[in-house]
Amino acid sequence: MQTVEVSVADRVRAVREAIATAAERADRDPTAIAVVAVSKSVGRDAVDAAHTAGIRHFGENRVADAERKFAGSRPSNTTLHLIGQLQSNKARPAAHLFDLIESVDRASLIDALEKEADRLGRPIPVLLQVNVAGESQKAGCDPQAASGLASRLGASPAFALRGLMTIAPLVEDAEAVRPVFRALRELRDRLRHDTSLPLDILSMGMTNDFVVAVEEGATHVRVGRALFGS
Ligand SMILES: *Cc1c(COP(=O)(O)O)cnc(C)c1O
């Protein structure tokens, strides 16, 4: 019997094509959109296959998993993103390992990371995660709190605030979450105006909804299942 196996390289190509088509529809430059391959459910072999296929950004939810997979030897020229909720007591290993912490969402975590930046002697690149849809069980700050937190991150030498991140509600029809992505972009535009920070990164869109996120201005899509299977 023959099994038809779709390779990671094929999946990378398909995701890039879908991004290019969506970017074209929105009159955007497709090369300005980065694919963050979410490798939380796969091992280093799949990471290496994605890297060979041209992926240079990887996202992990947990510090310990990422350490196991990436701490020893990292594929060349890669950027490692922390996309999962971060406990303050893991601030130290997270600040050491990750190139971008996307899940900064509360003052107590900012306090903990600030101490680590002191220790590292460099600013920590971060995104502010916003719970745009107001789902009670989700991480991310309240949109009303975003301005205060962004101002604090922007004013502190401990941080390089690069932009915003959100997780949209899981829905059947991706069109239904378009307002969530649009709201994050509009919030970014307002904060940019208020703080004079560049806030270049909009991390939004996952396997189910990255096409809509690209149409609404995502600069980074975080894609797991579409690249690695479920
Ligand atoms: C798992 C995860 C993703 C990727 O989800 P897929 O549906 O597999 O694409 C993206 N962002 C976050 C925060 C995640 O936890």
XYZ file of N, CA and C and ligand atoms in Angstrom:
705
model
N 0.839 -1.210 0.000
C 0.000 0.000 0.000
C 0.866 1.249 0.000
N 0.351 2.220 -0.658
C 1.107 3.459 -0.747
C 0.483 4.527 0.159
N 1.307 5.188 0.905
C 0.785 6.300 1.705
C 1.225 7.608 1.054
N 0.301 8.510 1.017
C 0.621 9.814 0.450
C 0.996 10.743 1.593
N 2.252 11.109 1.647
C 2.686 11.975 2.728
C 2.950 13.378 2.204
N 2.277 14.306 2.820
C 2.512 15.698 2.444
C 3.699 16.190 3.255
N 4.709 16.650 2.589
C 5.916 17.041 3.301
C 5.762 18.429 3.922
N 6.601 18.692 4.902
C 6.614 20.022 5.508
C 6.912 21.069 4.438
N 7.801 20.729 3.513
C 8.147 21.692 2.447
C 6.920 22.033 1.601
N 6.086 21.014 1.283
C 4.852 21.270 0.528
C 3.923 22.185 1.311
N 3.832 21.931 2.610
C 2.930 22.733 3.450
C 3.428 24.170 3.575
N 4.739 24.325 3.687
C 5.308 25.684 3.743
C 4.961 26.427 2.460
N 5.102 25.736 1.353
C 4.805 26.369 0.059
C 3.331 26.780 -0.011
N 2.451 25.889 0.429
C 1.008 26.183 0.374
C 0.647 27.386 1.259
N 1.247 27.442 2.455
C 0.961 28.571 3.351
C 1.476 29.868 2.739
N 2.669 29.818 2.159
C 3.226 31.028 1.543
C 2.361 31.490 0.363
N 1.836 30.536 -0.392
C 0.972 30.899 -1.518
C -0.314 31.550 -1.030
N -0.873 30.989 0.030
C -2.112 31.570 0.580
C -1.850 32.983 1.106
N -0.692 33.188 1.722
C -0.333 34.524 2.222
C -0.160 35.489 1.052
N 0.513 35.022 0.004
C 0.756 35.897 -1.152
C -0.552 36.325 -1.801
N -1.482 35.390 -1.919
C -2.778 35.702 -2.522
C -3.558 36.698 -1.669
N -3.532 36.475 -0.358
C -4.241 37.390 0.556
C -3.591 38.771 0.536
N -2.261 38.800 0.492
C -1.545 40.078 0.480
C -1.889 40.861 -0.782
N -1.960 40.137 -1.883
C -2.285 40.781 -3.158
C -3.676 41.413 -3.106
N -4.628 40.655 -2.559
C -5.990 41.184 -2.409
C -6.009 42.462 -1.584
N -5.124 42.524 -0.588
C -5.120 43.678 0.320
C -4.116 44.734 -0.124
N -3.528 44.533 -1.304
C -2.550 45.484 -1.814
C -1.369 45.638 -0.861
N -0.898 44.496 -0.352
C 0.247 44.495 0.562
C 1.406 43.739 -0.059
N 2.610 44.017 0.470
C 3.806 43.325 0.009
C 3.927 41.988 0.745
N 3.791 40.869 0.021
C 3.816 39.564 0.712
C 5.146 39.289 1.421
N 6.230 39.894 0.970
C 7.519 39.629 1.618
C 7.619 40.334 2.977
N 6.658 41.199 3.267
C 6.657 41.882 4.571
C 5.929 41.056 5.635
N 5.500 39.845 5.266
C 4.745 39.017 6.209
C 5.559 37.781 6.573
N 5.861 37.647 7.853
C 6.685 36.534 8.321
C 5.814 35.381 8.802
N 6.236 34.180 8.449
C 5.571 32.987 8.954
C 6.313 32.516 10.208
N 5.626 32.563 11.338
C 6.186 32.006 12.565
C 5.663 30.577 12.671
N 6.547 29.621 12.474
C 6.140 28.215 12.526
C 6.004 27.801 13.985
N 4.792 27.452 14.379
C 4.539 27.077 15.774
C 4.861 25.593 15.934
N 5.973 25.341 16.588
C 6.531 23.981 16.631
C 6.245 23.288 17.951
N 5.238 23.785 18.699
C 4.982 23.262 20.049
C 4.658 21.772 20.065
N 4.069 21.254 18.977
C 3.638 19.856 19.012
C 4.536 18.942 18.181
N 5.656 19.473 17.713
C 6.559 18.638 16.909
C 7.976 18.694 17.468
N 8.801 17.772 16.996
C 10.177 17.692 17.475
C 11.139 18.442 16.575
N 12.394 18.280 16.911
C 13.428 19.020 16.222
C 13.550 18.619 14.744
N 13.196 17.366 14.430
C 13.296 16.934 13.031
C 12.355 17.750 12.146
N 11.140 17.984 12.630
C 10.183 18.788 11.855
C 10.631 20.248 11.796
N 11.207 20.729 12.883
C 11.760 22.094 12.895
C 12.826 22.220 11.809
N 13.696 21.237 11.751
C 14.779 21.285 10.754
C 14.230 21.206 9.329
N 13.174 20.410 9.145
C 12.558 20.326 7.812
C 11.963 21.678 7.411
N 11.316 22.337 8.361
C 10.747 23.664 8.068
C 11.862 24.662 7.773
N 12.937 24.552 8.514
C 14.079 25.455 8.301
C 14.659 25.254 6.902
N 14.777 24.023 6.505
C 15.278 23.718 5.158
C 14.347 24.306 4.102
N 13.052 24.341 4.413
C 12.067 24.901 3.480
C 12.007 26.429 3.555
N 12.877 27.023 4.343
C 12.993 28.481 4.335
C 12.422 29.205 5.541
N 11.813 28.455 6.473
C 11.250 29.100 7.674
C 12.384 29.598 8.576
N 12.231 30.839 9.052
C 13.272 31.410 9.919
C 12.733 31.885 11.268
N 11.416 31.783 11.469
C 10.820 32.140 12.757
C 10.124 30.907 13.326
N 10.392 30.629 14.597
C 9.726 29.521 15.264
C 9.074 30.017 16.547
N 7.888 29.466 16.835
C 7.149 29.860 18.026
C 6.929 28.671 18.934
N 7.134 28.890 20.226
C 6.907 27.849 21.226
C 6.057 28.420 22.354
N 5.237 27.533 22.967
C 4.351 27.972 24.044
C 4.994 27.897 25.415
N 5.922 26.946 25.563
C 6.457 26.700 26.906
C 7.973 26.809 26.907
N 8.471 27.434 27.951
C 9.908 27.675 28.061
C 10.680 26.348 28.071
N 10.192 25.383 28.871
C 10.932 24.121 29.019
C 11.010 23.366 27.687
N 9.884 23.338 26.945
C 9.879 22.659 25.636
C 10.876 23.321 24.694
N 10.868 24.627 24.699
C 11.750 25.370 23.791
C 13.210 25.134 24.154
N 13.491 25.058 25.447
C 14.873 24.801 25.870
C 15.330 23.447 25.369
N 14.454 22.466 25.517
C 14.806 21.118 25.090
C 15.083 21.094 23.591
N 14.253 21.802 22.837
C 14.325 21.741 21.378
C 15.392 22.654 20.785
N 15.632 23.797 21.409
C 16.441 24.835 20.751
C 17.697 25.267 21.505
N 17.782 24.982 22.822
C 18.860 25.608 23.595
C 20.235 25.128 23.158
N 20.357 23.840 22.865
C 21.661 23.304 22.519
C 22.185 23.865 21.211
N 21.418 23.684 20.152
C 21.850 24.173 18.853
C 20.636 24.685 18.113
N 20.740 25.882 17.673
C 19.621 26.501 16.985
C 19.856 26.450 15.480
N 18.829 26.182 14.668
C 19.026 26.294 13.226
C 19.495 27.720 12.903
N 20.307 27.862 11.873
C 20.965 29.143 11.631
C 19.971 30.262 11.326
N 20.311 31.445 11.794
C 19.552 32.671 11.489
C 18.074 32.587 11.845
N 17.751 31.903 12.915
C 16.349 31.815 13.284
C 16.031 32.766 14.435
N 14.774 33.155 14.489
C 14.248 33.985 15.569
C 13.254 33.128 16.331
N 13.462 33.059 17.651
C 12.600 32.209 18.476
C 11.605 33.078 19.247
N 10.308 32.761 19.060
C 9.228 33.551 19.667
C 8.579 32.776 20.801
N 8.384 33.422 21.935
C 7.551 32.830 22.978
C 6.127 33.341 22.777
N 5.193 32.401 22.526
C 3.821 32.806 22.201
C 2.830 32.354 23.264
N 3.290 31.555 24.248
C 2.393 31.068 25.294
C 2.477 31.924 26.544
N 1.523 31.708 27.418
C 1.479 32.460 28.664
C 2.755 32.236 29.470
N 3.302 33.304 30.016
C 4.564 33.221 30.747
C 4.328 33.505 32.226
N 4.715 32.545 33.064
C 4.680 32.769 34.514
C 5.869 33.650 34.880
N 5.656 34.515 35.846
C 6.738 35.428 36.242
C 7.980 34.668 36.719
N 7.766 33.504 37.331
C 8.941 32.768 37.825
C 9.743 32.104 36.713
N 9.257 32.195 35.466
C 10.032 31.692 34.312
C 10.628 32.845 33.502
N 10.572 34.044 34.065
C 11.047 35.208 33.311
C 12.524 35.068 32.944
N 13.309 34.513 33.875
C 14.750 34.445 33.605
C 15.082 33.554 32.414
N 14.686 32.270 32.436
C 15.024 31.449 31.261
C 14.368 31.965 29.984
N 13.187 32.542 30.092
C 12.512 33.056 28.893
C 13.298 34.211 28.290
N 13.751 35.120 29.148
C 14.491 36.288 28.657
C 15.812 35.860 28.015
N 16.387 34.780 28.540
C 17.654 34.296 27.986
C 17.472 33.627 26.639
N 16.425 32.815 26.526
C 16.296 31.937 25.358
C 15.627 32.606 24.167
N 14.579 33.384 24.419
C 13.737 33.844 23.307
C 14.216 35.180 22.743
N 14.035 35.321 21.448
C 14.384 36.580 20.778
C 13.242 37.578 20.838
N 12.024 37.071 21.003
C 10.859 37.950 21.106
C 9.838 37.282 22.019
N 9.452 37.975 23.076
C 8.415 37.461 23.968
C 7.110 38.150 23.581
N 6.204 37.345 22.981
C 4.979 37.922 22.409
C 3.850 38.044 23.424
N 4.030 37.435 24.599
C 2.899 37.253 25.515
C 2.986 38.120 26.761
N 3.550 39.297 26.648
C 3.600 40.215 27.788
C 2.230 40.886 27.934
N 1.614 40.715 29.102
C 0.216 41.170 29.221
C -0.168 41.712 30.592
N 0.819 41.864 31.495
C 0.416 42.346 32.832
C 1.616 42.951 33.554
N 1.292 43.808 34.516
C 2.330 44.567 35.215
C 3.288 43.659 35.984
N 2.762 42.597 36.618
C 3.641 41.743 37.434
C 4.689 41.050 36.569
N 4.307 40.661 35.355
C 5.267 40.040 34.433
C 6.282 41.069 33.940
N 5.812 42.267 33.703
C 6.722 43.341 33.279
C 7.769 43.598 34.375
N 7.322 43.602 35.631
C 8.263 43.770 36.746
C 9.342 42.693 36.718
N 8.902 41.444 36.548
C 9.844 40.318 36.584
C 10.825 40.392 35.415
N 10.326 40.725 34.238
C 11.205 40.797 33.061
C 12.174 41.979 33.163
N 11.717 43.029 33.789
C 12.563 44.220 33.933
C 13.846 43.874 34.706
N 13.664 43.062 35.744
C 14.840 42.632 36.530
C 15.800 41.822 35.663
N 15.242 40.988 34.794
C 16.096 40.142 33.956
C 16.841 40.957 32.911
N 16.205 42.004 32.421
C 16.879 42.873 31.452
C 18.094 43.521 32.099
N 17.947 43.912 33.353
C 19.069 44.466 34.122
C 20.222 43.479 34.148
N 19.863 42.241 34.471
C 20.860 41.184 34.572
C 21.520 40.927 33.218
N 20.706 40.917 32.163
C 21.235 40.642 30.817
C 22.031 41.827 30.273
N 21.716 43.003 30.753
C 22.398 44.190 30.257
C 21.960 44.599 28.867
N 20.748 44.202 28.501
C 20.193 44.623 27.204
C 18.674 44.639 27.296
N 18.047 45.412 26.412
C 16.588 45.417 26.426
C 16.022 44.099 25.899
N 14.867 43.720 26.405
C 14.186 42.491 25.972
C 13.129 42.870 24.928
N 13.226 42.306 23.718
C 12.194 42.586 22.700
C 10.874 41.910 23.082
N 9.806 42.668 23.077
C 8.510 42.137 23.494
C 7.385 42.648 22.598
N 6.281 41.892 22.622
C 5.003 42.377 22.114
C 4.052 42.468 23.300
N 3.112 43.363 23.218
C 2.036 43.419 24.198
C 0.885 42.570 23.670
N 0.507 41.548 24.452
C -0.613 40.696 24.036
C -1.913 41.301 24.533
N -2.847 41.460 23.597
C -4.125 42.097 23.923
C -5.260 41.101 23.704
N -6.127 40.998 24.671
C -7.308 40.137 24.586
C -8.428 40.958 23.955
N -8.335 41.098 22.637
C -9.239 42.008 21.919
C -10.693 41.587 22.086
N -10.925 40.282 21.999
C -12.304 39.796 22.013
C -12.879 39.713 23.425
N -12.038 39.955 24.432
C -12.531 39.936 25.808
C -12.978 38.573 26.288
N -12.367 37.515 25.743
C -12.714 36.171 26.220
C -12.129 35.983 27.609
N -12.955 35.575 28.552
C -12.528 35.599 29.957
C -11.389 34.623 30.232
N -11.332 33.500 29.515
C -10.323 32.488 29.853
C -9.012 32.690 29.101
N -8.964 33.732 28.256
C -7.779 33.924 27.419
C -6.774 34.870 28.057
N -5.497 34.639 27.703
C -4.450 35.551 28.142
C -4.554 36.858 27.362
N -3.771 37.827 27.760
C -3.787 39.112 27.086
C -4.431 40.166 27.958
N -3.955 41.396 27.813
C -4.519 42.467 28.625
C -5.836 42.946 28.034
N -6.616 43.554 28.862
C -7.830 44.224 28.434
C -7.447 45.364 27.474
N -8.199 45.559 26.389
C -7.849 46.655 25.468
C -7.747 48.014 26.179
N -8.565 48.203 27.202
C -8.514 49.476 27.947
C -7.194 49.657 28.686
N -6.532 48.540 29.013
C -5.276 48.622 29.758
C -4.069 48.744 28.832
N -4.298 48.585 27.521
C -3.177 48.499 26.581
C -2.348 49.777 26.551
N -3.014 50.907 26.592
C -2.282 52.168 26.478
C -1.321 52.359 27.650
N -1.797 52.072 28.850
C -0.948 52.210 30.037
C 0.229 51.265 30.004
N -0.023 50.006 29.645
C 1.055 49.018 29.610
C 2.051 49.334 28.497
N 1.531 49.756 27.338
C 2.425 50.096 26.227
C 3.301 51.292 26.582
N 2.719 52.265 27.267
C 3.502 53.439 27.663
C 4.619 53.029 28.615
N 4.277 52.136 29.546
C 5.294 51.694 30.498
C 6.415 50.931 29.779
N 6.026 50.006 28.900
C 7.029 49.230 28.157
C 7.874 50.145 27.277
N 7.215 51.118 26.666
C 7.922 52.017 25.763
C 8.881 52.935 26.490
N 8.552 53.277 27.730
C 9.374 54.229 28.480
C 10.546 53.544 29.181
N 10.452 52.213 29.368
C 11.480 51.514 30.141
C 12.650 51.110 29.257
N 13.885 51.389 29.701
C 15.060 50.940 28.944
C 15.199 49.414 28.958
N 14.404 48.733 29.777
C 14.490 47.274 29.863
C 13.809 46.580 28.687
N 13.044 47.335 27.910
C 12.255 46.692 26.854
C 12.410 47.370 25.505
N 12.303 46.557 24.477
C 12.095 47.074 23.128
C 10.702 46.612 22.731
N 9.736 47.505 22.849
C 8.354 47.136 22.503
C 8.194 47.210 20.990
N 7.960 46.033 20.393
C 7.966 45.957 18.929
C 6.570 45.994 18.316
N 5.533 45.755 19.131
C 4.191 45.762 18.555
C 3.201 45.019 19.422
N 2.153 44.495 18.777
C 1.036 43.868 19.493
C 0.778 42.451 18.983
N 0.210 41.660 19.866
C -0.171 40.288 19.515
C -1.571 40.012 20.034
N -2.332 39.213 19.273
C -3.615 38.750 19.795
C -3.910 37.331 19.319
N -4.741 36.659 20.079
C -5.278 35.352 19.694
C -6.777 35.550 19.488
N -7.249 35.255 18.283
C -8.673 35.413 18.001
C -9.439 34.215 18.556
N -10.713 34.406 18.847
C -11.534 33.263 19.273
C -11.557 32.183 18.187
N -11.664 30.956 18.628
C -11.749 29.844 17.690
C -13.178 29.763 17.165
N -13.342 29.981 15.874
C -14.683 29.945 15.281
C -14.641 29.125 14.002
N -15.789 28.722 13.554
C -15.902 27.930 12.344
C -15.505 28.758 11.122
N -16.058 29.964 11.064
C -15.891 30.822 9.897
C -14.913 31.951 10.230
N -13.755 31.931 9.565
C -12.705 32.902 9.876
C -13.170 34.342 9.672
N -14.123 34.525 8.757
C -14.648 35.885 8.527
C -15.154 36.509 9.832
N -15.653 35.642 10.728
C -16.247 36.133 11.971
C -15.216 36.820 12.869
N -13.927 36.525 12.683
C -12.924 37.153 13.552
C -12.210 38.331 12.874
N -12.658 38.677 11.673
C -12.063 39.846 11.010
C -12.103 41.104 11.901
N -13.233 41.361 12.582
C -13.263 42.560 13.439
C -12.208 42.535 14.551
N -11.847 41.342 15.022
C -10.821 41.234 16.066
C -9.471 41.701 15.516
N -9.136 41.230 14.322
C -7.856 41.615 13.716
C -7.850 43.111 13.388
N -8.972 43.574 12.876
C -9.058 44.994 12.527
C -8.901 45.854 13.779
N -9.516 45.398 14.878
C -9.437 46.161 16.134
C -7.994 46.216 16.643
N -7.249 45.121 16.468
C -5.852 45.145 16.928
C -5.037 46.143 16.106
N -5.288 46.149 14.797
C -4.567 47.101 13.944
C -4.917 48.539 14.317
N -6.183 48.786 14.561
C -6.598 50.149 14.915
C -6.034 50.564 16.276
N -5.986 49.601 17.199
C -5.380 49.878 18.505
C -3.901 50.219 18.321
N -3.217 49.443 17.466
C -1.812 49.710 17.182
C -1.642 51.137 16.623
N -2.504 51.501 15.696
C -2.398 52.837 15.095
C -2.581 53.931 16.148
N -3.530 53.725 17.048
C -3.760 54.707 18.127
C -2.561 54.790 19.057
N -2.031 53.621 19.468
C -0.893 53.617 20.391
C 0.339 54.237 19.738
N 0.488 53.969 18.452
C 1.603 54.521 17.706
C 1.532 56.054 17.742
N 0.327 56.544 17.554
C 0.107 57.989 17.578
C 0.368 58.556 18.978
N -0.116 57.834 20.010
C 0.004 58.340 21.385
C 1.424 58.237 21.939
N 2.157 57.169 21.558
C 3.452 56.914 22.200
C 4.639 57.271 21.309
N 4.406 57.490 20.019
C 5.487 57.713 19.045
C 6.427 56.515 18.926
N 5.997 55.339 19.395
C 6.788 54.124 19.193
C 6.454 53.558 17.815
N 7.406 52.904 17.133
C 7.098 52.388 15.799
C 6.049 51.256 15.790
N 6.094 50.362 16.777
C 5.113 49.267 16.886
C 4.878 48.586 15.531
N 5.968 48.125 14.949
C 5.925 47.583 13.587
C 5.249 46.223 13.473
N 5.231 45.482 14.566
C 4.769 44.094 14.469
C 3.308 43.957 14.889
N 2.544 43.281 14.036
C 1.188 42.848 14.387
C 1.177 41.329 14.240
N 1.253 40.626 15.369
C 1.261 39.168 15.353
C -0.159 38.670 15.538
N -0.759 38.206 14.438
C -2.150 37.738 14.512
C -2.430 36.797 13.352
N -3.298 35.821 13.617
C -3.633 34.824 12.615
C -2.952 33.503 12.901
N -3.743 32.425 12.872
C -3.260 31.066 13.075
C -3.781 30.227 11.903
N -3.652 28.909 12.000
C -4.021 28.054 10.868
C -5.421 28.373 10.328
N -6.378 28.556 11.239
C -7.770 28.728 10.803
C -8.051 30.081 10.156
N -7.251 31.086 10.516
C -7.673 32.447 10.167
C -6.542 33.342 9.663
N -5.380 32.755 9.293
C -4.258 33.630 8.935
C -4.500 34.428 7.654
N -5.331 33.887 6.756
C -5.613 34.615 5.510
C -6.341 35.929 5.823
N -7.322 35.852 6.705
C -8.057 37.056 7.096
C -7.124 38.013 7.840
N -6.256 37.456 8.692
C -5.327 38.303 9.451
C -4.390 39.070 8.511
N -3.924 38.392 7.458
C -3.054 39.068 6.478
C -3.814 40.201 5.804
N -5.046 39.947 5.441
C -5.855 41.003 4.813
C -6.024 42.205 5.735
N -5.997 41.947 7.046
C -6.195 43.026 8.020
C -4.888 43.607 8.543
N -3.750 43.174 7.982
C -2.503 43.861 8.320
C -1.497 43.085 9.147
N -1.700 41.790 9.362
C -0.722 41.006 10.130
C 0.662 41.117 9.496
N 1.683 41.305 10.330
C 3.064 41.230 9.832
C 3.683 39.876 10.172
N 3.103 39.199 11.184
C 3.560 37.873 11.589
C 2.322 36.998 11.791
N 2.276 35.874 11.095
C 1.220 34.903 11.354
C 1.852 33.717 12.074
N 1.143 33.182 13.061
C 1.671 32.072 13.871
C 0.948 30.797 13.441
N 1.627 29.965 12.695
C 0.968 28.832 12.063
C 1.572 27.517 12.530
N 0.736 26.663 13.095
C 1.183 25.352 13.548
C 0.681 24.236 12.654
N -0.635 23.924 12.782
C -1.183 22.740 12.111
C -1.052 22.790 10.598
N -1.167 23.965 10.009
C -1.079 24.049 8.539
C 0.325 23.664 8.047
N 1.320 23.745 8.920
C 2.685 23.376 8.520
C 3.069 21.977 8.950
N 2.580 21.581 10.120
C 3.066 20.334 10.707
C 1.991 19.271 10.835
N 0.758 19.562 10.381
C -0.344 18.623 10.561
C -0.909 18.731 11.954
N -2.024 18.017 12.200
C -2.625 18.162 13.537
C -2.182 17.041 14.447
C -0.794 26.797 19.045
C -0.764 28.256 18.802
C -0.721 28.765 17.495
C -0.794 27.891 16.263
O -2.067 27.346 16.143
P -2.485 26.482 14.827
O -3.945 26.483 14.902
O -1.849 25.149 15.021
O -1.950 27.205 13.658
C -0.609 30.135 17.348
N -0.579 30.976 18.399
C -0.635 30.519 19.675
C -0.576 31.487 20.802
C -0.736 29.152 19.909
O -0.825 28.703 21.169
